[in-house]
Coordinates of C-alpha atoms in Angstrom, one line a residue:
M1 CA -1.2 -80.0 -39.0
L2 CA -5.0 -79.3 -39.0
E3 CA -5.0 -79.6 -35.1
F4 CA -2.0 -77.1 -34.9
L5 CA -3.9 -74.6 -37.1
R6 CA -6.9 -74.9 -34.8
S7 CA -4.7 -74.3 -31.7
S8 CA -5.1 -71.3 -29.5
A9 CA -1.4 -70.5 -30.1
V10 CA -2.2 -70.1 -33.8
R11 CA -5.0 -67.8 -33.0
V12 CA -2.8 -65.7 -30.7
A13 CA -0.1 -65.6 -33.4
L14 CA -2.6 -64.4 -36.0
V15 CA -3.9 -61.7 -33.6
F16 CA -0.2 -60.6 -33.1
V17 CA 0.3 -60.5 -36.8
L18 CA -2.9 -58.5 -37.3
V19 CA -2.1 -56.0 -34.5
T20 CA 1.5 -55.5 -35.8
T21 CA 0.4 -54.9 -39.2
L22 CA -2.2 -52.4 -38.2
A23 CA 0.3 -50.7 -36.0
T24 CA 3.0 -50.6 -38.6
T25 CA 0.5 -49.4 -41.2
A26 CA -0.6 -46.6 -38.9
V27 CA 3.0 -45.6 -38.3
F28 CA 3.7 -45.6 -42.1
V29 CA 0.7 -43.5 -42.9
L30 CA 1.6 -40.9 -40.2
V31 CA 5.1 -40.7 -41.5
Y32 CA 3.7 -40.2 -45.0
L33 CA 1.4 -37.5 -43.8
Q34 CA 3.9 -35.7 -41.7
I35 CA 6.5 -35.7 -44.5
G36 CA 4.2 -34.1 -47.0
D37 CA 2.7 -31.6 -44.5
A38 CA 6.2 -30.6 -43.2
N39 CA 7.4 -29.9 -46.8
E40 CA 4.2 -27.9 -47.8
K41 CA 4.5 -25.9 -44.4
R42 CA 8.1 -25.1 -45.1
N43 CA 7.2 -23.7 -48.6
R44 CA 4.3 -21.6 -47.2
L45 CA 6.6 -20.1 -44.6
I46 CA 9.3 -19.3 -47.2
L47 CA 6.8 -17.6 -49.6
E48 CA 5.1 -15.6 -46.8
T49 CA 8.4 -14.4 -45.5
E50 CA 9.9 -13.4 -49.0
A51 CA 6.5 -11.6 -49.8
A52 CA 6.8 -9.7 -46.5
K53 CA 10.4 -8.7 -47.3
S54 CA 9.8 -7.7 -50.8
V55 CA 6.6 -5.8 -50.7
N56 CA 8.3 -2.3 -50.3
R57 CA 11.0 -2.7 -53.0
P58 CA 10.9 -0.2 -55.9
V59 CA 9.2 -1.7 -59.0
E60 CA 12.5 -1.8 -61.0
Q61 CA 14.4 -3.4 -58.2
L62 CA 11.5 -5.9 -57.8
R63 CA 11.6 -6.6 -61.7
T64 CA 15.4 -7.3 -61.4
A65 CA 14.8 -9.6 -58.4
F66 CA 12.1 -11.6 -60.2
D67 CA 14.3 -12.0 -63.3
V68 CA 17.0 -13.4 -61.2
R69 CA 14.7 -15.7 -59.4
L70 CA 13.2 -17.1 -62.6
T71 CA 16.5 -17.4 -64.4
N72 CA 17.9 -19.5 -61.5
D73 CA 14.7 -21.6 -61.3
L74 CA 15.9 -24.4 -63.5
R75 CA 13.3 -26.8 -62.2
R76 CA 10.6 -24.3 -63.2
I77 CA 8.8 -24.5 -59.9
D78 CA 8.7 -20.8 -58.8
Y79 CA 6.0 -18.3 -59.7
A80 CA 6.6 -14.5 -59.5
A81 CA 4.5 -11.7 -61.0
L82 CA 3.4 -8.1 -60.5
F83 CA 0.0 -6.8 -61.2
N84 CA -1.6 -3.5 -61.0
A85 CA -4.5 -2.3 -58.8
D86 CA -6.8 -3.5 -61.6
H87 CA -5.4 -6.9 -61.5
K88 CA -3.7 -6.5 -64.9
F89 CA -0.4 -8.2 -65.5
M90 CA 2.7 -6.0 -65.5
F91 CA 5.6 -8.5 -65.5
G92 CA 6.6 -12.0 -64.2
N93 CA 5.9 -15.7 -65.4
I94 CA 2.3 -15.9 -64.6
D95 CA -0.1 -13.5 -66.6
E96 CA -3.3 -14.1 -64.5
L97 CA -3.9 -13.4 -60.9
P98 CA -5.3 -16.6 -59.2
A99 CA -8.6 -16.3 -57.3
I100 CA -7.1 -15.9 -53.9
P101 CA -7.3 -13.4 -51.1
I102 CA -4.8 -10.5 -51.1
D103 CA -3.8 -10.9 -47.5
G104 CA -0.2 -12.0 -47.7
K105 CA -1.0 -15.4 -46.4
S106 CA -0.3 -18.6 -48.5
H107 CA -3.2 -20.3 -50.3
F108 CA -3.6 -23.6 -52.2
V109 CA -4.5 -23.6 -55.7
G110 CA -5.4 -26.9 -57.2
A111 CA -5.0 -26.2 -60.9
T112 CA -2.3 -23.8 -62.2
R113 CA -0.9 -23.6 -65.8
V114 CA 2.7 -24.2 -65.8
P115 CA 4.6 -21.1 -67.3
G116 CA 5.8 -21.9 -70.9
S117 CA 3.4 -24.7 -71.3
D118 CA 0.0 -24.6 -72.9
N119 CA -1.6 -27.7 -71.4
R120 CA 0.4 -28.7 -68.3
I121 CA -1.6 -28.1 -65.1
E122 CA -0.2 -28.4 -61.6
P123 CA -1.2 -27.6 -58.1
A124 CA 0.7 -24.6 -56.4
I125 CA 0.8 -22.5 -53.3
F126 CA 0.4 -18.6 -53.8
V127 CA 0.9 -15.5 -51.7
A128 CA -0.7 -12.2 -52.9
R129 CA 0.2 -9.0 -51.1
Q130 CA -0.7 -5.4 -51.7
R131 CA 2.1 -3.0 -52.2
P132 CA 2.0 0.6 -50.8
D133 CA 1.8 1.9 -54.5
G134 CA -1.4 -0.1 -55.0
N135 CA 0.1 -2.8 -57.0
I136 CA -0.3 -6.5 -56.1
M137 CA 2.7 -8.8 -55.8
L138 CA 2.3 -12.5 -56.5
L139 CA 4.7 -15.2 -55.4
G140 CA 4.1 -18.9 -55.8
R141 CA 5.7 -22.4 -55.7
S142 CA 4.7 -25.5 -57.4
L143 CA 3.8 -28.6 -55.4
L144 CA 4.8 -31.2 -58.0
E145 CA 8.0 -31.9 -56.2
T146 CA 6.1 -32.3 -52.9
L147 CA 3.6 -34.7 -54.5
A148 CA 6.3 -36.5 -56.2
F149 CA 8.2 -36.9 -52.8
R150 CA 5.1 -38.1 -51.3
R151 CA 4.8 -40.7 -53.9
I152 CA 8.4 -41.9 -53.5
V153 CA 7.6 -42.1 -49.6
Q154 CA 4.4 -44.0 -50.4
R155 CA 6.1 -46.5 -52.7
A156 CA 8.9 -47.0 -50.1
L157 CA 6.4 -47.7 -47.3
L158 CA 4.4 -50.0 -49.4
A159 CA 7.5 -51.9 -50.5
A160 CA 8.6 -52.3 -46.8
L161 CA 5.0 -53.3 -45.7
L162 CA 5.1 -56.7 -47.5
P163 CA 8.3 -57.9 -45.9
M164 CA 7.2 -56.5 -42.5
L165 CA 4.1 -58.7 -42.9
L166 CA 6.0 -61.7 -43.9
L167 CA 8.4 -61.2 -41.0
A168 CA 5.4 -60.8 -38.5
L169 CA 3.9 -64.0 -40.0
A170 CA 7.2 -66.0 -39.7
T171 CA 7.7 -64.6 -36.2
G172 CA 4.2 -65.5 -35.1
A173 CA 4.4 -69.0 -36.6
Y174 CA 7.6 -69.6 -34.8
F175 CA 6.3 -68.8 -31.4
A176 CA 3.0 -70.4 -32.2
R177 CA 4.7 -73.5 -33.1
R178 CA 7.0 -73.4 -30.1
S179 CA 4.3 -72.8 -27.7
S180 CA 2.2 -75.5 -29.3
R181 CA 5.2 -77.9 -29.1
R182 CA 5.6 -77.2 -25.4
L183 CA 1.9 -77.5 -24.7
T184 CA 2.0 -80.9 -26.4
I185 CA 4.8 -82.1 -24.4
I186 CA 3.0 -81.1 -21.2
H187 CA -0.1 -82.6 -22.4
D188 CA 1.7 -85.9 -23.2
A189 CA 3.3 -85.9 -19.7
I190 CA -0.1 -85.2 -17.9
A191 CA -1.6 -88.3 -19.8
R192 CA 1.3 -90.6 -18.6
I193 CA 0.8 -89.2 -15.2
M194 CA -3.0 -89.9 -15.2
K195 CA -2.0 -93.5 -16.5
G196 CA -0.1 -94.1 -13.3
D197 CA 3.4 -92.8 -13.9
T198 CA 3.4 -90.6 -10.8
D199 CA 7.1 -90.3 -10.8
L200 CA 6.9 -88.2 -14.0
R201 CA 7.0 -84.4 -13.8
L202 CA 6.1 -81.6 -16.3
P203 CA 9.1 -80.2 -18.1
I204 CA 10.4 -76.9 -16.9
G205 CA 12.4 -74.6 -19.2
S206 CA 15.2 -72.3 -18.2
G207 CA 13.1 -69.2 -18.7
R208 CA 10.5 -67.7 -16.1
D209 CA 7.4 -67.4 -18.5
P210 CA 3.9 -68.2 -17.3
I211 CA 4.0 -71.9 -18.7
D212 CA 7.1 -72.7 -16.7
K213 CA 5.6 -71.1 -13.6
I214 CA 2.4 -73.2 -13.9
S215 CA 4.5 -76.3 -14.6
R216 CA 6.5 -75.7 -11.6
D217 CA 3.3 -75.2 -9.5
V218 CA 1.8 -78.5 -11.0
N219 CA 4.9 -80.3 -10.2
L220 CA 4.8 -79.1 -6.6
M221 CA 1.2 -80.2 -6.4
L222 CA 2.2 -83.7 -7.8
D223 CA 4.7 -84.0 -5.1
E224 CA 2.2 -83.3 -2.5
I225 CA -0.4 -85.7 -3.9
V226 CA 2.3 -88.5 -4.1
R227 CA 3.2 -87.6 -0.5
L228 CA -0.4 -88.0 0.5
L229 CA -0.8 -91.1 -1.4
V230 CA 2.2 -92.7 0.3
Q231 CA 0.7 -91.5 3.7
L232 CA -2.7 -92.9 2.7
K233 CA -1.1 -96.2 1.8
G234 CA 0.8 -96.0 5.1
V235 CA -2.3 -95.4 7.1
G236 CA -4.0 -98.3 5.3
D237 CA -1.1 -100.6 6.1
N238 CA -1.0 -99.5 9.7
I239 CA -4.7 -100.0 10.2
A240 CA -4.5 -103.5 8.7
H241 CA -1.5 -104.2 10.8
D242 CA -3.0 -102.9 14.0
L243 CA -6.4 -104.4 13.6
R244 CA -5.1 -107.8 12.4
S245 CA -3.8 -109.0 15.8
P246 CA -7.0 -108.0 18.0
L247 CA -9.4 -109.4 15.2
A248 CA -7.4 -112.7 15.2
V249 CA -7.6 -112.8 18.9
V250 CA -11.2 -112.0 18.9
H251 CA -11.9 -114.6 16.3
A252 CA -10.0 -117.3 18.2
Q253 CA -11.8 -116.5 21.5
L254 CA -15.2 -116.5 20.0
E255 CA -14.4 -119.8 18.5
R256 CA -13.6 -121.1 21.9
G257 CA -16.7 -119.4 23.3
L258 CA -18.9 -121.4 20.8
E259 CA -17.1 -124.8 22.0
S260 CA -17.5 -123.9 25.6
S261 CA -20.5 -125.0 27.6
N262 CA -19.7 -123.2 30.6
D263 CA -21.6 -119.8 30.9
E264 CA -19.1 -118.2 33.3
Q265 CA -16.2 -119.2 30.8
L266 CA -18.2 -117.8 27.9
R267 CA -18.8 -114.7 29.7
T268 CA -15.1 -114.2 30.4
I269 CA -14.3 -114.9 26.6
V270 CA -16.8 -112.3 25.5
K271 CA -15.3 -109.6 27.9
Q272 CA -11.8 -110.3 26.5
A273 CA -13.2 -110.1 23.0
L274 CA -15.0 -106.8 23.6
S275 CA -11.6 -105.4 25.2
H276 CA -9.8 -106.3 22.0
I277 CA -12.6 -104.7 19.9
D278 CA -12.4 -101.5 22.0
K279 CA -8.6 -101.4 21.5
A280 CA -9.2 -101.6 17.8
M281 CA -11.8 -99.0 17.8
L282 CA -9.4 -96.7 19.8
A283 CA -6.9 -97.0 17.1
V284 CA -9.2 -96.3 14.4
A285 CA -10.5 -93.1 16.1
A286 CA -7.0 -92.0 16.7
L287 CA -6.1 -92.5 13.1
L288 CA -9.2 -90.6 12.0
R289 CA -8.3 -87.8 14.5
L290 CA -4.8 -87.8 13.0
A291 CA -6.1 -87.5 9.4
D292 CA -8.4 -84.8 10.5
V293 CA -5.5 -82.7 11.8
E294 CA -3.2 -83.4 9.0
Y295 CA -5.5 -82.6 6.2
S296 CA -7.5 -79.7 7.6
P297 CA -7.0 -76.2 6.3
K298 CA -4.3 -74.3 8.1
S299 CA -6.7 -71.3 8.8
R300 CA -9.4 -73.3 10.5
N301 CA -10.7 -71.7 13.6
F302 CA -7.4 -69.7 14.0
R303 CA -7.3 -66.8 16.5
Q304 CA -5.0 -65.5 19.0
I305 CA -4.5 -67.9 21.9
D306 CA -2.2 -67.8 25.0
L307 CA 0.1 -70.9 25.3
S308 CA 0.9 -70.0 29.0
A309 CA -2.8 -70.1 29.9
I310 CA -3.3 -73.5 28.0
C311 CA -0.5 -75.0 29.8
A312 CA -1.6 -73.5 33.3
D313 CA -5.0 -75.4 32.6
L314 CA -3.3 -78.6 31.7
F315 CA -0.9 -78.4 34.7
E316 CA -4.0 -78.0 37.1
F317 CA -5.8 -80.9 35.2
Y318 CA -2.7 -83.4 35.4
E319 CA -1.4 -82.5 38.9
P320 CA -3.7 -84.8 40.7
L321 CA -2.7 -87.6 38.4
A322 CA 0.8 -87.0 39.0
E323 CA 0.4 -86.7 42.8
S324 CA -1.4 -90.2 42.7
K325 CA 2.0 -91.7 41.3
S326 CA 4.1 -89.5 43.7
I327 CA 5.5 -87.6 40.8
R328 CA 6.6 -83.9 41.4
M329 CA 5.1 -81.6 38.8
T330 CA 6.2 -78.0 38.1
L331 CA 5.2 -75.3 35.9
E332 CA 7.4 -72.5 34.6
S333 CA 5.3 -69.9 32.7
H334 CA 6.5 -66.3 31.9
S335 CA 4.1 -63.5 30.6
P336 CA 1.6 -64.5 28.1
V337 CA 2.9 -66.2 25.0
L338 CA 0.5 -65.4 22.2
I339 CA 0.3 -67.2 18.9
L340 CA -2.4 -67.5 16.1
G341 CA -3.8 -70.9 16.3
D342 CA -6.7 -73.3 17.5
G343 CA -6.8 -73.5 21.1
D344 CA -8.5 -76.9 21.2
L345 CA -5.9 -78.4 19.0
M346 CA -2.9 -77.0 20.9
R347 CA -4.4 -78.2 24.2
E348 CA -4.7 -81.6 22.6
A349 CA -0.9 -81.6 21.6
V350 CA 0.4 -80.4 24.9
S351 CA -1.9 -82.9 26.7
N352 CA -0.5 -85.7 24.8
L353 CA 3.1 -84.7 25.7
I354 CA 2.3 -84.2 29.4
G355 CA 0.2 -87.5 29.6
N356 CA 3.2 -89.4 28.1
A357 CA 5.6 -87.8 30.5
I358 CA 3.5 -89.0 33.4
K359 CA 2.8 -92.3 32.0
F360 CA 6.4 -93.2 31.4
T361 CA 7.8 -91.6 34.6
P362 CA 8.1 -94.0 37.6
E363 CA 7.1 -93.2 41.2
H364 CA 9.0 -90.3 42.8
G365 CA 10.1 -88.9 39.6
S366 CA 9.5 -85.4 38.2
V367 CA 7.7 -83.7 35.3
S368 CA 8.3 -80.0 34.5
I369 CA 6.4 -77.8 32.0
S370 CA 7.8 -74.5 30.7
V371 CA 6.4 -72.0 28.3
I372 CA 8.9 -69.2 27.3
Q373 CA 10.1 -67.1 24.4
E374 CA 13.5 -68.1 23.1
D375 CA 15.2 -66.3 20.2
G376 CA 12.0 -64.5 19.4
V377 CA 10.0 -67.8 19.1
P378 CA 7.4 -69.5 21.5
V379 CA 8.7 -72.8 23.0
V380 CA 6.6 -75.3 25.0
R381 CA 8.9 -77.8 26.8
V382 CA 7.8 -80.8 28.7
R383 CA 10.7 -82.6 30.7
D384 CA 10.4 -85.9 32.6
S385 CA 12.7 -88.2 34.4
G386 CA 11.2 -91.3 33.1
I387 CA 12.5 -94.4 31.1
G388 CA 13.6 -92.2 28.1
V389 CA 14.1 -93.7 24.6
E390 CA 16.8 -95.8 23.3
P391 CA 19.2 -94.2 20.9
A392 CA 18.3 -96.6 18.1
E393 CA 14.6 -95.8 18.5
R394 CA 14.8 -91.9 18.6
D395 CA 14.2 -91.5 14.8
K396 CA 11.1 -93.8 15.0
I397 CA 9.1 -92.4 17.9
F398 CA 7.1 -89.9 15.8
Q399 CA 6.1 -92.7 13.4
R400 CA 2.5 -94.0 13.5
F401 CA 1.8 -97.0 15.7
Y402 CA 5.5 -97.1 16.7
R403 CA 5.9 -98.4 20.4
T404 CA 9.3 -98.3 22.0
S405 CA 10.6 -101.5 23.4
S406 CA 10.3 -100.1 26.9
G407 CA 6.8 -98.7 26.1
H408 CA 5.1 -101.8 25.2
R409 CA 4.1 -102.7 28.7
V410 CA 2.2 -99.4 29.0
P411 CA -1.3 -99.2 27.3
G412 CA -1.6 -96.8 24.2
S413 CA -2.3 -96.7 20.6
G414 CA 1.1 -95.5 19.5
L415 CA -0.4 -92.4 17.8
G416 CA -0.1 -89.8 20.5
L417 CA 3.3 -88.3 19.3
S418 CA 2.2 -88.5 15.7
I419 CA -1.0 -86.4 16.5
A420 CA 1.1 -84.0 18.6
A421 CA 3.5 -83.5 15.6
A422 CA 0.7 -82.9 13.2
I423 CA -0.8 -80.3 15.3
A424 CA 2.6 -78.6 15.8
N425 CA 3.2 -78.7 12.0
L426 CA -0.3 -77.2 11.5
H427 CA 0.7 -74.4 13.7
E428 CA 4.1 -74.0 12.0
F429 CA 5.9 -75.5 15.1
D430 CA 8.5 -78.2 15.2
L431 CA 8.2 -81.1 17.7
R432 CA 11.6 -82.3 18.9
F433 CA 13.1 -84.8 21.1
S434 CA 16.2 -84.7 23.3
E435 CA 17.7 -86.6 26.1
N436 CA 17.3 -85.7 29.7
N437 CA 19.5 -88.3 31.3
P438 CA 17.4 -89.8 32.7
G439 CA 14.2 -89.1 30.9
A440 CA 13.2 -87.4 27.8
V441 CA 12.5 -83.7 26.8
F442 CA 9.9 -82.9 24.2
E443 CA 9.5 -79.4 23.0
M444 CA 7.3 -77.6 20.4
V445 CA 9.5 -74.7 19.0
G446 CA 7.8 -72.2 16.7
R447 CA 9.4 -71.5 13.3
K448 CA 11.2 -68.3 12.6
R449 CA 9.4 -66.3 10.0

């Protein structure tokens, strides 16, 4: 409970209650002031209007009007009187002219004796206006009712303030408790994940509040971390698998070399061991290159490059090798095919595809390279008439270290297609395989945005 009271959710709830209370109090005060001011302004306007209309009435007619006015004043809130030019009382219910300007405007008087009472004092509003005959007409109205109305409103507002405060506290406590509970659940889930339960994910509610968005993003991050861990484990397994055989062979050869007394035989054994060590180092270098491609930032060294120019350079580079194997090599390249990417990486990916095509194509075969725009996306296609891929192996050729049954006779690390696929994915391309009958077709196709 103490931890809950110290939580940030409780502090936020208290701030919410404080702000709500202050805002509501400000509204109540504004209503209170506006109601009182509106009533007082209305009384002022009535008195000024009546004084303006009655100032020219004959004295007797004015006396009759005052009598009717005061007779009908059962609440005794009206004042009416007429004074001569010397401020002496003539008739009405107030016998002394208040100390206000005689300008026909309403003025507040804080202490006025109530007519018919010796000791009752009340605030009032008065209007004094000069008549054409020199007399002074006085009209007034008590503000007791206005003050009483203000007190009623004040009590009502104060009475409503306490329930409002309690409601705000209850609402704040509810949301604080709810947020605290959700954060506690998320914290417990994170603690379990940190202890090794990598299949667990943060709970996500049905709403779209910031906590749900953060939990969703964290879950995506956890999925990516698990994927990377699986890949890392696979890399470790692949390295162990690929290095075990050459190291075992090297170990056996060196043991035979130690037992041999023939220098020429020892030299042959050392050469064979070095060959196996070179093969192991080549596999490790290829794995490091693959990791560098897969885990590098997507924006590294990206600029506008021309796939047509890259394929033309590679065609010129590999054509002599193809001619040495009596392989016919062709290039189909349209206008510049521009993309944002890393020129060196794309050159490496296409080079792997072309190198594989030449490597697995027998003499008098053919290899074709094409760079085109299809359906608004760039496509690099390498087609050969080589040995192809067995149907049962087509889903595995992009796996690390996988060598097809027909490809084991050809030297290689089994990582070329994996590196090409990683580079293609880095540039938002898909590396695909299809049958050429005979041979194979590998194509890198840009993803539609």
